[in-house]
Each structure stands twice: as structure tokens, then as C-alpha cells.
C-alpha positions as protocol buffer text, in pm:
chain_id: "A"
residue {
  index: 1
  type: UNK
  ca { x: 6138 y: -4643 z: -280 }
}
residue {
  index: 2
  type: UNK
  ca { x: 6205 y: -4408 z: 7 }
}
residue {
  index: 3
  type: UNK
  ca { x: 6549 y: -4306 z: 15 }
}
residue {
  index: 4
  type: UNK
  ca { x: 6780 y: -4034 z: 185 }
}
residue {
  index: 5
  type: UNK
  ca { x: 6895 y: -3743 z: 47 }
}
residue {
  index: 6
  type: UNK
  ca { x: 7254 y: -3615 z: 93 }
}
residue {
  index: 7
  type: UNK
  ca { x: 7085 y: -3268 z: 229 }
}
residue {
  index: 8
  type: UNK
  ca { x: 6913 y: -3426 z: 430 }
}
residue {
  index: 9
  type: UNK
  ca { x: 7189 y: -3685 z: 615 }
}
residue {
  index: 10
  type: UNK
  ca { x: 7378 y: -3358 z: 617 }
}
residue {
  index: 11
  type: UNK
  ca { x: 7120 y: -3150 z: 805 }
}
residue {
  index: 12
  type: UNK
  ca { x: 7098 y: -3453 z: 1046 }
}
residue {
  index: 13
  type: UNK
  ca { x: 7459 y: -3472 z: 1112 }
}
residue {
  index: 14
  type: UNK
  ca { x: 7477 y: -3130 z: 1148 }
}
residue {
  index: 15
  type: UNK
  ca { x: 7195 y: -3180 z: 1462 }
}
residue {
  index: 16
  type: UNK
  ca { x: 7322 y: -3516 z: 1568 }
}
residue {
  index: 17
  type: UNK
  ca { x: 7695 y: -3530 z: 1572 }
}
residue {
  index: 18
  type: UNK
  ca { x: 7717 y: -3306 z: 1819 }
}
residue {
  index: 19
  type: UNK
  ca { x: 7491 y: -3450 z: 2050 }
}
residue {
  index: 20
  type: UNK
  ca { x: 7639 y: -3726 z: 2004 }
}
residue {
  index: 21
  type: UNK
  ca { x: 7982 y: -3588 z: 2122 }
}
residue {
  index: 22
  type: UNK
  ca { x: 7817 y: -3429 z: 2404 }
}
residue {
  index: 23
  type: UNK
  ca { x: 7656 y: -3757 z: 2515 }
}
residue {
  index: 24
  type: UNK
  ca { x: 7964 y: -4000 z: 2475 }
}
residue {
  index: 25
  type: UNK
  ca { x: 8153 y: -3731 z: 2652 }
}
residue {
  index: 26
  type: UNK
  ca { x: 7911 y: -3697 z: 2918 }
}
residue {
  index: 27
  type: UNK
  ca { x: 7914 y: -4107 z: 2977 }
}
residue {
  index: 28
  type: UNK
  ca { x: 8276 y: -4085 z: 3007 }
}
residue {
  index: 29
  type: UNK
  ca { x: 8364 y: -3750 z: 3231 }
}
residue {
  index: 30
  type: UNK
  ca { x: 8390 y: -3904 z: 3526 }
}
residue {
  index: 31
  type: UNK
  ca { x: 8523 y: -4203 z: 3423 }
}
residue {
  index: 32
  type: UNK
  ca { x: 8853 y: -4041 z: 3261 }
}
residue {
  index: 33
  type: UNK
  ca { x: 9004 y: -3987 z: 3588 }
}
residue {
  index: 34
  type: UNK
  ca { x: 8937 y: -4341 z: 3695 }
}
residue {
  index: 35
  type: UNK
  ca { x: 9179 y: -4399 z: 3372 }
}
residue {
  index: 36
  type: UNK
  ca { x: 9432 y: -4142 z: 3514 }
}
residue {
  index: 37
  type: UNK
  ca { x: 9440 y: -4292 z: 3854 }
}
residue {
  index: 38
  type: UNK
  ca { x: 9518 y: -4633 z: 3706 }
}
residue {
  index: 39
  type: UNK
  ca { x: 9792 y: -4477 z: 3510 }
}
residue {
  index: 40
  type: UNK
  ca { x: 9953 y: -4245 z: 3747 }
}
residue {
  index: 41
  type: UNK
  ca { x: 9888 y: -4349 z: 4133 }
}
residue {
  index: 42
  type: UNK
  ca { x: 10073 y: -4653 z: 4149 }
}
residue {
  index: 43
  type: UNK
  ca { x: 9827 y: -4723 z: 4469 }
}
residue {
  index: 44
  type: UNK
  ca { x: 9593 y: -4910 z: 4355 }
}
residue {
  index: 45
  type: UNK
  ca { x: 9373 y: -4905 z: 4729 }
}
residue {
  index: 46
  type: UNK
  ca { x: 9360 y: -4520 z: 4604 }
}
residue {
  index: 47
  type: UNK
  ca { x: 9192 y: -4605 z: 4302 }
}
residue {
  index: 48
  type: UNK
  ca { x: 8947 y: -4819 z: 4509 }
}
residue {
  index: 49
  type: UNK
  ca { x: 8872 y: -4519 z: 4705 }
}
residue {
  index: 50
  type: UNK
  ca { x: 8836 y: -4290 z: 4450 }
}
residue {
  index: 51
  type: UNK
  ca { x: 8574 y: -4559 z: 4217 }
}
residue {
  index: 52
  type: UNK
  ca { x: 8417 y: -4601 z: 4560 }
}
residue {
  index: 53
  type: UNK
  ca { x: 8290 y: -4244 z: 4600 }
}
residue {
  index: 54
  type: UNK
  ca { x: 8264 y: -4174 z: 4224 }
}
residue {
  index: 55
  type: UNK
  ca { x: 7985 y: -4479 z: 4231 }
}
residue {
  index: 56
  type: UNK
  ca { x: 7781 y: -4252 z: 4514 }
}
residue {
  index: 57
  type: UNK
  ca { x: 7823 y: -3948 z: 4333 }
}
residue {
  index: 58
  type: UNK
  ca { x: 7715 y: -4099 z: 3966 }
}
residue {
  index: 59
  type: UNK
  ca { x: 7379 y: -4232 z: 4148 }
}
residue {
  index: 60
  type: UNK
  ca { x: 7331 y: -3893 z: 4247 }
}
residue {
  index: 61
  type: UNK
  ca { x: 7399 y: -3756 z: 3965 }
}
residue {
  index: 62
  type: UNK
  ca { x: 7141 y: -3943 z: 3737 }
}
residue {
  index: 63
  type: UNK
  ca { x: 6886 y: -3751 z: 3929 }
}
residue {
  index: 64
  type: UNK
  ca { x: 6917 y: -3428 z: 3729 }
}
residue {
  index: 65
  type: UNK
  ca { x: 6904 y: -3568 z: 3404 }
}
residue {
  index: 66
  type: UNK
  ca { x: 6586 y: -3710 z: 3486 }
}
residue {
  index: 67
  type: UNK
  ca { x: 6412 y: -3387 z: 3513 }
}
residue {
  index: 68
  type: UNK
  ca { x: 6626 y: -3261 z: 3176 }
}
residue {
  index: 69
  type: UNK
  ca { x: 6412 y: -3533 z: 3011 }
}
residue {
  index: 70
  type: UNK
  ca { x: 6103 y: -3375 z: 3150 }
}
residue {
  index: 71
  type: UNK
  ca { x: 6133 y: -3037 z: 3099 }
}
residue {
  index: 72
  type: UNK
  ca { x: 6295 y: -3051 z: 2719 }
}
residue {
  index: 73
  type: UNK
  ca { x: 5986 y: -3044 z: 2533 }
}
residue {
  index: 74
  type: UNK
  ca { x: 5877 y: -2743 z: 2724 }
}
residue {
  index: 75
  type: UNK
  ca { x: 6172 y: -2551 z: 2699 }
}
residue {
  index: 76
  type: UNK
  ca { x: 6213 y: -2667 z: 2320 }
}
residue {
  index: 77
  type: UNK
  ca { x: 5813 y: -2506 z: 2260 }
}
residue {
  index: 78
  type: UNK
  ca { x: 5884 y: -2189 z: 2465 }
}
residue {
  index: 79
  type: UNK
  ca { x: 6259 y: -2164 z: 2260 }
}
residue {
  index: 80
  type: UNK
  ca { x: 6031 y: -2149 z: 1931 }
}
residue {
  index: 81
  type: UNK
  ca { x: 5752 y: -1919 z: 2031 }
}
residue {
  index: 82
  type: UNK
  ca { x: 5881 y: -1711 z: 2357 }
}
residue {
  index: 83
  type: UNK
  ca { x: 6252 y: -1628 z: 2448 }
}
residue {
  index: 84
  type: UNK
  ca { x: 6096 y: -1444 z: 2757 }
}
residue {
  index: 85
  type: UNK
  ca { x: 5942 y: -1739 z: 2894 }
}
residue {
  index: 86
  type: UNK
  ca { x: 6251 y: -1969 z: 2777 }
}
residue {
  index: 87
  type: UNK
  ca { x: 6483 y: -1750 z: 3026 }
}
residue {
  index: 88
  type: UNK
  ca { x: 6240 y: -1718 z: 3299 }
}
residue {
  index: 89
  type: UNK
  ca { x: 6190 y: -2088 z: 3301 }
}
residue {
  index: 90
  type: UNK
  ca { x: 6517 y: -2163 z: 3238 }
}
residue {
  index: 91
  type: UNK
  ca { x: 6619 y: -1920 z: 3492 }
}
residue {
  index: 92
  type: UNK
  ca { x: 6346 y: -2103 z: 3793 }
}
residue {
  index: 93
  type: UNK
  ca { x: 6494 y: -2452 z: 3712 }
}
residue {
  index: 94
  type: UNK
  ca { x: 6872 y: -2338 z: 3740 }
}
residue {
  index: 95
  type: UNK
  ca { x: 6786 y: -2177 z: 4097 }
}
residue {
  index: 96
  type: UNK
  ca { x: 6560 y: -2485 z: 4225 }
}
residue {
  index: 97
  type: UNK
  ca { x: 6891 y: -2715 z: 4036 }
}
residue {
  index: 98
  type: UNK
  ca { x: 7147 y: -2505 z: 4235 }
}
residue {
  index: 99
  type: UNK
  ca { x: 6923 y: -2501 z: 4560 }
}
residue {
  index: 100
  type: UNK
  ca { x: 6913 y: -2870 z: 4551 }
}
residue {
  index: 101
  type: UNK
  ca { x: 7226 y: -2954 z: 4414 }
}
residue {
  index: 102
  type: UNK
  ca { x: 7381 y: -2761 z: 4764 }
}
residue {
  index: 103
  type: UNK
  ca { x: 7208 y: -2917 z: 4971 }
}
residue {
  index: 104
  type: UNK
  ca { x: 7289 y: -3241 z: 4792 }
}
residue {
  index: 105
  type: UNK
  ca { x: 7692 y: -3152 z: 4860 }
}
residue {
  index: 106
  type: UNK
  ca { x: 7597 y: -3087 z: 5210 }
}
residue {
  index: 107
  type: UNK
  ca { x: 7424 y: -3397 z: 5274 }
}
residue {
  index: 108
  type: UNK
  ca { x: 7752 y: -3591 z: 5078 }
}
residue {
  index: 109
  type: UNK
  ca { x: 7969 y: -3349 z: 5326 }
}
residue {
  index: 110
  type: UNK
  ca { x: 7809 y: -3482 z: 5667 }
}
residue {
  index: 111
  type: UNK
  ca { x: 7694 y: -3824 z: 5614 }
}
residue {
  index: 112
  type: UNK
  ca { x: 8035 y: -3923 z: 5356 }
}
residue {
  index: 113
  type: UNK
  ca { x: 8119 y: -4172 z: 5661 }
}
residue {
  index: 114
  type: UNK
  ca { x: 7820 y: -4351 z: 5704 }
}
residue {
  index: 115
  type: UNK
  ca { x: 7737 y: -4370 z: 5289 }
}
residue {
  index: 116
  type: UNK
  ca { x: 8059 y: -4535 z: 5209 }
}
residue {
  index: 117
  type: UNK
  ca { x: 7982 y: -4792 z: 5529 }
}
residue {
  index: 118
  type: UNK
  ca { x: 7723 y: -4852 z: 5347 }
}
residue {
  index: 119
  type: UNK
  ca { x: 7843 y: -4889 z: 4999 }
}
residue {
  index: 120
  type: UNK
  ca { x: 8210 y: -4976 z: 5020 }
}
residue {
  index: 121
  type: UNK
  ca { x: 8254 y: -5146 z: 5377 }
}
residue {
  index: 122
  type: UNK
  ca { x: 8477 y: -5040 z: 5644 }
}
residue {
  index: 123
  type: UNK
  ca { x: 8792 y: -5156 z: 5455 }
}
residue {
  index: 124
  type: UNK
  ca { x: 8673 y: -4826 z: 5263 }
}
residue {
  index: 125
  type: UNK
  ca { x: 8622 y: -4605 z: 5484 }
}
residue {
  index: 126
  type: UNK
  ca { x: 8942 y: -4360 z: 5376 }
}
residue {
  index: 127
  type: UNK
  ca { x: 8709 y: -4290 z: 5065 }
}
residue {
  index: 128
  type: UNK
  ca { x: 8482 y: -4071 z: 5302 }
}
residue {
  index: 129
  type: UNK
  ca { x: 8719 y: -3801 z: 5287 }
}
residue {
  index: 130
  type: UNK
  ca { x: 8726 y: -3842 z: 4880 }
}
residue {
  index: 131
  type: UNK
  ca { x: 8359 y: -3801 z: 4871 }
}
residue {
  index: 132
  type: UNK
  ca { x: 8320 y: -3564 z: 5117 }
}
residue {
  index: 133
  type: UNK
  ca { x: 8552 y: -3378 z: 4866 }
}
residue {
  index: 134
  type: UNK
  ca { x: 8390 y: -3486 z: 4584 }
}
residue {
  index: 135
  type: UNK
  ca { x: 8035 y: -3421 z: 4682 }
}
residue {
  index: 136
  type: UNK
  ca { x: 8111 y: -3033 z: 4584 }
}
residue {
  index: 137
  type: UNK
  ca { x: 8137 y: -3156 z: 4207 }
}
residue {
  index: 138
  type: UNK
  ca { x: 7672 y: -3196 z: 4277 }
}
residue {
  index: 139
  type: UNK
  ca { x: 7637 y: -2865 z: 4261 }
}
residue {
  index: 140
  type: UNK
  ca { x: 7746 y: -2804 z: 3963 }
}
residue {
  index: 141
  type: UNK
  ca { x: 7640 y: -3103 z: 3811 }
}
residue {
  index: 142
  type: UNK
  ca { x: 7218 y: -2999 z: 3884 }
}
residue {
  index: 143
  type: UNK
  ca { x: 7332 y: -2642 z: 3771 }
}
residue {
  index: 144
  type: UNK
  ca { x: 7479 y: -2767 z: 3420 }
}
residue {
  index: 145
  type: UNK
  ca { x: 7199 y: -2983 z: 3377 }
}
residue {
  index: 146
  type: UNK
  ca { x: 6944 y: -2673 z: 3466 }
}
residue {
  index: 147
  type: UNK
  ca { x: 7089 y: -2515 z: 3125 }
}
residue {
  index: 148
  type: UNK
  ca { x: 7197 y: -2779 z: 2891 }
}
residue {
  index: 149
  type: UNK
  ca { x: 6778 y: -2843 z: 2752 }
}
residue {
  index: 150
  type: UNK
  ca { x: 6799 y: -2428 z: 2697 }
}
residue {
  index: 151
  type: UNK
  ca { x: 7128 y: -2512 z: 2478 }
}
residue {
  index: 152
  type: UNK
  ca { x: 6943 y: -2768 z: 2263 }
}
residue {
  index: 153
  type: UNK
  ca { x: 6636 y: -2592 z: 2235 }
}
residue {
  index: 154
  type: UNK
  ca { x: 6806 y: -2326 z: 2069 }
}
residue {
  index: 155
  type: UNK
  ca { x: 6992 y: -2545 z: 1832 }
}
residue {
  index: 156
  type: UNK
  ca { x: 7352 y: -2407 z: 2026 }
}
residue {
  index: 157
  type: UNK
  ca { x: 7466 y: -2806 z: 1980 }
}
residue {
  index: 158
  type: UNK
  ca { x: 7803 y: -2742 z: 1889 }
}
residue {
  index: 159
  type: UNK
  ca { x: 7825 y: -2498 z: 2201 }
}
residue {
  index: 160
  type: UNK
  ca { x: 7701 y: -2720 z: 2354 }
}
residue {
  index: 161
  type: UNK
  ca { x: 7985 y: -3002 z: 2226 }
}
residue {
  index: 162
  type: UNK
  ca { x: 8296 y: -2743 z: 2268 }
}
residue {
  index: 163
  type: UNK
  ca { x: 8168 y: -2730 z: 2638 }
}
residue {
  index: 164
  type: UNK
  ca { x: 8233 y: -3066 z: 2722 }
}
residue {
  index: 165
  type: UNK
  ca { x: 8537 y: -3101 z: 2534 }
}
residue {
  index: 166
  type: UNK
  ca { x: 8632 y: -2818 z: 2779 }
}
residue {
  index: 167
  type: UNK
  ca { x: 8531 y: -2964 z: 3050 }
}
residue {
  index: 168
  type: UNK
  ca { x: 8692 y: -3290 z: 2958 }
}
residue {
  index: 169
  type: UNK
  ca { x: 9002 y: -3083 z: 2897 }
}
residue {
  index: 170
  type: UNK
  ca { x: 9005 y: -2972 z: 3245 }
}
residue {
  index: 171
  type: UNK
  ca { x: 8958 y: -3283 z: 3424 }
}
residue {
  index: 172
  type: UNK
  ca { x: 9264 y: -3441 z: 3238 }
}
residue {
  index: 173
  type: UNK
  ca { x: 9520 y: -3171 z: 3297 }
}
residue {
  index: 174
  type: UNK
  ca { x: 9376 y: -3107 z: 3671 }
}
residue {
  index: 175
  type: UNK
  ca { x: 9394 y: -3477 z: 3756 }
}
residue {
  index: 176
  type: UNK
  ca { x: 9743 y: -3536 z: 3602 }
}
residue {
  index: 177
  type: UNK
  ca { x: 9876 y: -3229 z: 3804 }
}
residue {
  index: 178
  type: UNK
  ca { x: 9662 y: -3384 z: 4107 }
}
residue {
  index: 179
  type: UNK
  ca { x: 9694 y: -3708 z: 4143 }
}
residue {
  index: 180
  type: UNK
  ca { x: 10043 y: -3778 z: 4170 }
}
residue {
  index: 181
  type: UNK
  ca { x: 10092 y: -3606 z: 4486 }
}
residue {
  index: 182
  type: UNK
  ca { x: 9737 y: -3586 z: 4662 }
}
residue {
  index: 183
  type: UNK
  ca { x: 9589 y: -3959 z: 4463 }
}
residue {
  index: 184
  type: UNK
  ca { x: 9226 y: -3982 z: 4579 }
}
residue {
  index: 185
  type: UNK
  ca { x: 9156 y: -3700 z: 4707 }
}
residue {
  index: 186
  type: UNK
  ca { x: 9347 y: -3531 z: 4447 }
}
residue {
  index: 187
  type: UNK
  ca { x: 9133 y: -3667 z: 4180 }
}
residue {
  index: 188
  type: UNK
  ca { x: 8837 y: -3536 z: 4396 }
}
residue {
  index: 189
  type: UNK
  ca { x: 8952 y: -3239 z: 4358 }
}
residue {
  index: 190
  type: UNK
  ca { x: 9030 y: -3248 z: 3985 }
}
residue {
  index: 191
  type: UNK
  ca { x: 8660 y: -3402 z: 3919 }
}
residue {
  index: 192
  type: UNK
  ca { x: 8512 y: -3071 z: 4116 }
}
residue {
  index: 193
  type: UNK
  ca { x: 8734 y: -2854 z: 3935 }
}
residue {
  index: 194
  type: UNK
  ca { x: 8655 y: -2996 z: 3581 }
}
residue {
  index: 195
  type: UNK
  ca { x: 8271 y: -2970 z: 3684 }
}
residue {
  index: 196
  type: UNK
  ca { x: 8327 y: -2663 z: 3724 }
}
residue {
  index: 197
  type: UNK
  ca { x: 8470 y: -2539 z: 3430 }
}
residue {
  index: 198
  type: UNK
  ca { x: 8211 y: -2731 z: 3260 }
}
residue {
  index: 199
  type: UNK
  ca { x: 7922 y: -2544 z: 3418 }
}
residue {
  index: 200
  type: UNK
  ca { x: 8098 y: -2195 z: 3297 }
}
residue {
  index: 201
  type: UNK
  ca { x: 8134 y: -2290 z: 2985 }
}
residue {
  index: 202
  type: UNK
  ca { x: 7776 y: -2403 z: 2946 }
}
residue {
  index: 203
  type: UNK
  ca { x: 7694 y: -2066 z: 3117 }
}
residue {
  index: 204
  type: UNK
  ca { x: 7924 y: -1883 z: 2855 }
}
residue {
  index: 205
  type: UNK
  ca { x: 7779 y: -2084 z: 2589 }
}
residue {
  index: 206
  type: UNK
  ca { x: 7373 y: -2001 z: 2716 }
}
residue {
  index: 207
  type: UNK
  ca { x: 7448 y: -1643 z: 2747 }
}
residue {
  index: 208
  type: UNK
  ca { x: 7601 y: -1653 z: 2371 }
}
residue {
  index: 209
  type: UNK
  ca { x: 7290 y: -1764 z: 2244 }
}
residue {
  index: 210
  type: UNK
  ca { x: 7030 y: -1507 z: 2325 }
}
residue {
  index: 211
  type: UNK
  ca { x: 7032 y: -1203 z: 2606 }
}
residue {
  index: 212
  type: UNK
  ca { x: 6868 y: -1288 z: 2937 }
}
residue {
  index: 213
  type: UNK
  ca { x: 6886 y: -1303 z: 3314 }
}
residue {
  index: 214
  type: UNK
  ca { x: 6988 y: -1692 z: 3294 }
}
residue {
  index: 215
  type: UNK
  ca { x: 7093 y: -1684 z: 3676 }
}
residue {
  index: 216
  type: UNK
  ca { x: 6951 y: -1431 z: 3883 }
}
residue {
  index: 217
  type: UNK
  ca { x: 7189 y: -1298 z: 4118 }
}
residue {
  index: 218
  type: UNK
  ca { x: 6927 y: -1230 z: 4400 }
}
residue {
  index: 219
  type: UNK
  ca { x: 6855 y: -1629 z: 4362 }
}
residue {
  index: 220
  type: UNK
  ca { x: 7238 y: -1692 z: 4459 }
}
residue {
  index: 221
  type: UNK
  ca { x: 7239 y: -1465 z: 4665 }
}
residue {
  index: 222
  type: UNK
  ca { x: 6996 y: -1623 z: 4937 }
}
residue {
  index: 223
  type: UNK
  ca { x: 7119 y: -2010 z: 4829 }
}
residue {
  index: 224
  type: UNK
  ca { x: 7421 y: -1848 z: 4933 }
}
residue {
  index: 225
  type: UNK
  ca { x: 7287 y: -1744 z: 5270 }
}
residue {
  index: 226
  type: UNK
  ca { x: 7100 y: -2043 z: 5324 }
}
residue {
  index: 227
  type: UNK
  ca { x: 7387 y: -2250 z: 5286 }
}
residue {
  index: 228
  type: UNK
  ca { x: 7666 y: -2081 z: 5512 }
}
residue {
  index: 229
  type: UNK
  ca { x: 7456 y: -2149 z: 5852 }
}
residue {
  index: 230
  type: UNK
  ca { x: 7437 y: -2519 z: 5765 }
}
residue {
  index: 231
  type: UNK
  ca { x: 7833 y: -2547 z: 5657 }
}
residue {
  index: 232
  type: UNK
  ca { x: 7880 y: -2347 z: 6017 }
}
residue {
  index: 233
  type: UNK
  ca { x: 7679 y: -2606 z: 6182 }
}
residue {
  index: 234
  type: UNK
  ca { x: 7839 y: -2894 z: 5992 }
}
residue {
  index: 235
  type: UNK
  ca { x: 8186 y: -2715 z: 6157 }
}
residue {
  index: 236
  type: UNK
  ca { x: 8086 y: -2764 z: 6495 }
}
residue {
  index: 237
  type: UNK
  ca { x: 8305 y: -3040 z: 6635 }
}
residue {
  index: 238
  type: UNK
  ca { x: 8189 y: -3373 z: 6843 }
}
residue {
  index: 239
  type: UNK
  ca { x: 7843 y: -3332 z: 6619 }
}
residue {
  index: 240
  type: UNK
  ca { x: 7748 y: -3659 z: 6551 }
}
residue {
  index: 241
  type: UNK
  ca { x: 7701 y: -3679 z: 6157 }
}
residue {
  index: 242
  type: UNK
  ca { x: 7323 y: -3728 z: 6164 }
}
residue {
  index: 243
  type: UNK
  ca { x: 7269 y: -3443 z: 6353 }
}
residue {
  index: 244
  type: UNK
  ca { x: 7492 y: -3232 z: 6120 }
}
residue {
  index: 245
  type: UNK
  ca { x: 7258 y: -3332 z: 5827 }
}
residue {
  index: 246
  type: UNK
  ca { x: 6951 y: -3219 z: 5983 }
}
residue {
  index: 247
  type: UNK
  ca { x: 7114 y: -2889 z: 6071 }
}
């Protein structure tokens, strides 16, 4: 009869415990300071705010992950047989991940008002502020994602693991420093600061594995300049929020 060998449930745990870390971890990042907010606010209507935008932000966060699944086999072929081409396609998806992730955080930034009308009701509409906050945590959520099939392709799963246990560590002490004095919005903050922790250590954690240009500077460079005339626009005051999105 076909049976198992200890080798081999070893070698599989070796490849699969830490993906499974990664995944449960993932599942429950944003989550966690829902838990804190329960704990530590003693306002529960700030809790409702806070769920409120995390809801719009976890719908727009699935959308990376989508094209993770899509581009993993490629990435996993070109880790075998080509580092070059790994980093340069690595390095295209991260820019067009970033690129889209800004001007997902923009669109959250100008339209946070009429999304929670939308989602939560006017009763809600305090949790505009939280999302417009919160928004900022997209960017770095499409960037991580842009790196993380990279990671597994090279078999850097336990980097990949210690990441979000960083990043999970960063969200808990930011949100109980947080919370307590700013509630919602402080746990806005907290999630964008934990999201972005986690993105540098999955950068740290890429570059660790193999040399290469990862994130070209000249590609942040212009997302960079093609962001700062929209957030100017976006500043203008008496701009009705529809026609701050379009700008």
C-alpha cells in the first residue's frame, strides 16, 4: 500500500508550515485590531466605524491577490530557469502594483464620504475620515502582494512567515499605543503603519534572497510625480468629491 515516509512529511512541512503561517496570518491582519478596539476603546460606535471602513478596504484588497494567483506559475518557472527575468518581472508587477495601489488610496481619499453612504449609511458617516485614513494602508497592500509570488518561488517561505509575524507585531503594539487616545482613526493609523512595516520586511526579505533591482527607483520616482498633482488637486477646497477623483 502507498504510504508516507517520515522524509517526506518532513520535506512537506518544511514547505507548508510556513505558508500556512503566512496565510492564517494574512486572514487575520486586519482583523487583530478589530480585537484591540473591542478591548481597549470602550466606544463601541468607534468600533463600528472602524469595521465599517476596514469592510471597504478588505474588498479592495482581494483585488491584488487575484493577480498573485495569476502570475505564480510564471514567476515560479522564471525562479527555476532565469533570475534575470524573475527580477525584471517581478520588478514590472511591483511598479504597475504600486501605480495602482496609489491611485487606489487616492480614489479611497476623495470619494471616503460617498463609499461609506453607500456601505454603512449616514449614521456612519464619521467612518469617512477612518477610511480616508485608512485607504493609505492600499498601497502597500498591491506593493506586498507584487513581491510575495517572488518569495515563494524561491522557496524564501520562512522569510516569508517572519514577515508577517512582523507585520502582525506592528499592528498590535501601534494600535494599543493608538487607540486609546485617537480610537478609529487611531486604529487607521496603526493598520497603515503595520502595512507598512509589512511591505519592508517583505522587501528586506526579497532582496535577501537573490541580488536584483526589485524596485526601480526611476519607477517611484515618476509614481511619485504623478501622484503629488492629484493630492494638490484633492487639497483644493469647495471641490466637490467627484470632481476631486477625476483630477
Amino acid at each position: 500500500l502507498p504510504h508516507w515516509s517520515a522524509q517526506r512529511i518532513q520535506t512537506l512541512a518544511r514547505v507548508g508550515l510556513p505558508v500556512a503561517i503566512a496565510t492564517i496570518l494574512g486572514v487575520l491582519y486586519l482583523r487583530i485590531l478589530v480585537i484591540i478596539m473591542s478591548l481597549v476603546s470602550g466606544r463601541p460606535s468607534q468600533g463600528g466605524y472602524y469595521v465599517t471602513s476596514t469592510r471597504v478596504l478588505e474588498l479592495v484588497g482581494g483585488l491584488p491577490f487575484l493577480v498573485v494567483a495569476v502570475v505564480l506559475p510564471v514567476v515560479t518557472v522564471a525562479a527555476r530557469d532565469d533570475h534575470e527575468r524573475l527580477v525584471y518581472m517581478t520588478s514590472r508587477i511591483a511598479q504597475a502594483m504600486a501605480l495602482v495601489g496609489v491611485l487606489v488610496a487616492l480614489l479611497l481619499w476623495t470619494l471616503a464620504g460617498p463609499i461609506i453612504a453607500v456601505f454603512g449609511g449616514p449614521e456612519y458617516a464619521p467612518a469617512a475620515a477612518v477610511l480616508q485614513i485608512q485607504g493609505f494602508a492600499s498601497i502597500t497592500i498591491f506593493l506586498t502582494a507584487a513581491w510575495q509570488p517572488a518569495l515563494v518561488a524561491m522557496h524564501r517561505l520562512r522569510a516569508l512567515a517572519i514577515s508577517m509575524i512582523t507585520g502582525v507585531a506592528a499592528v498590535v503594539i501601534a494600535g494599543l499605543i493608538l487607540i486609546p487616545p485617537f480610537q478609529a482613526q487611531g486604529a487607521a493609523v496603526a493598520a497603515v503603519i503595520g502595512d507598512t512595516v509589512l511591505c519592508g520586511a517583505v522587501y528586506v526579505a526579497i532582496r535577501g534572497g537573490k541580488t536584483g533591482d526589485w524596485l526601480p527607483a526611476e519607477g517611484v520616482l515618476r509614481i511619485a510625480g504623478a501622484a503629488v498633482p492629484a493630492v494638490a488637486a484633492g487639497l483644493i477646497p469647495g471641490l466637490p468629491s467627484v470632481v476631486r477623483a477625476v483630477l
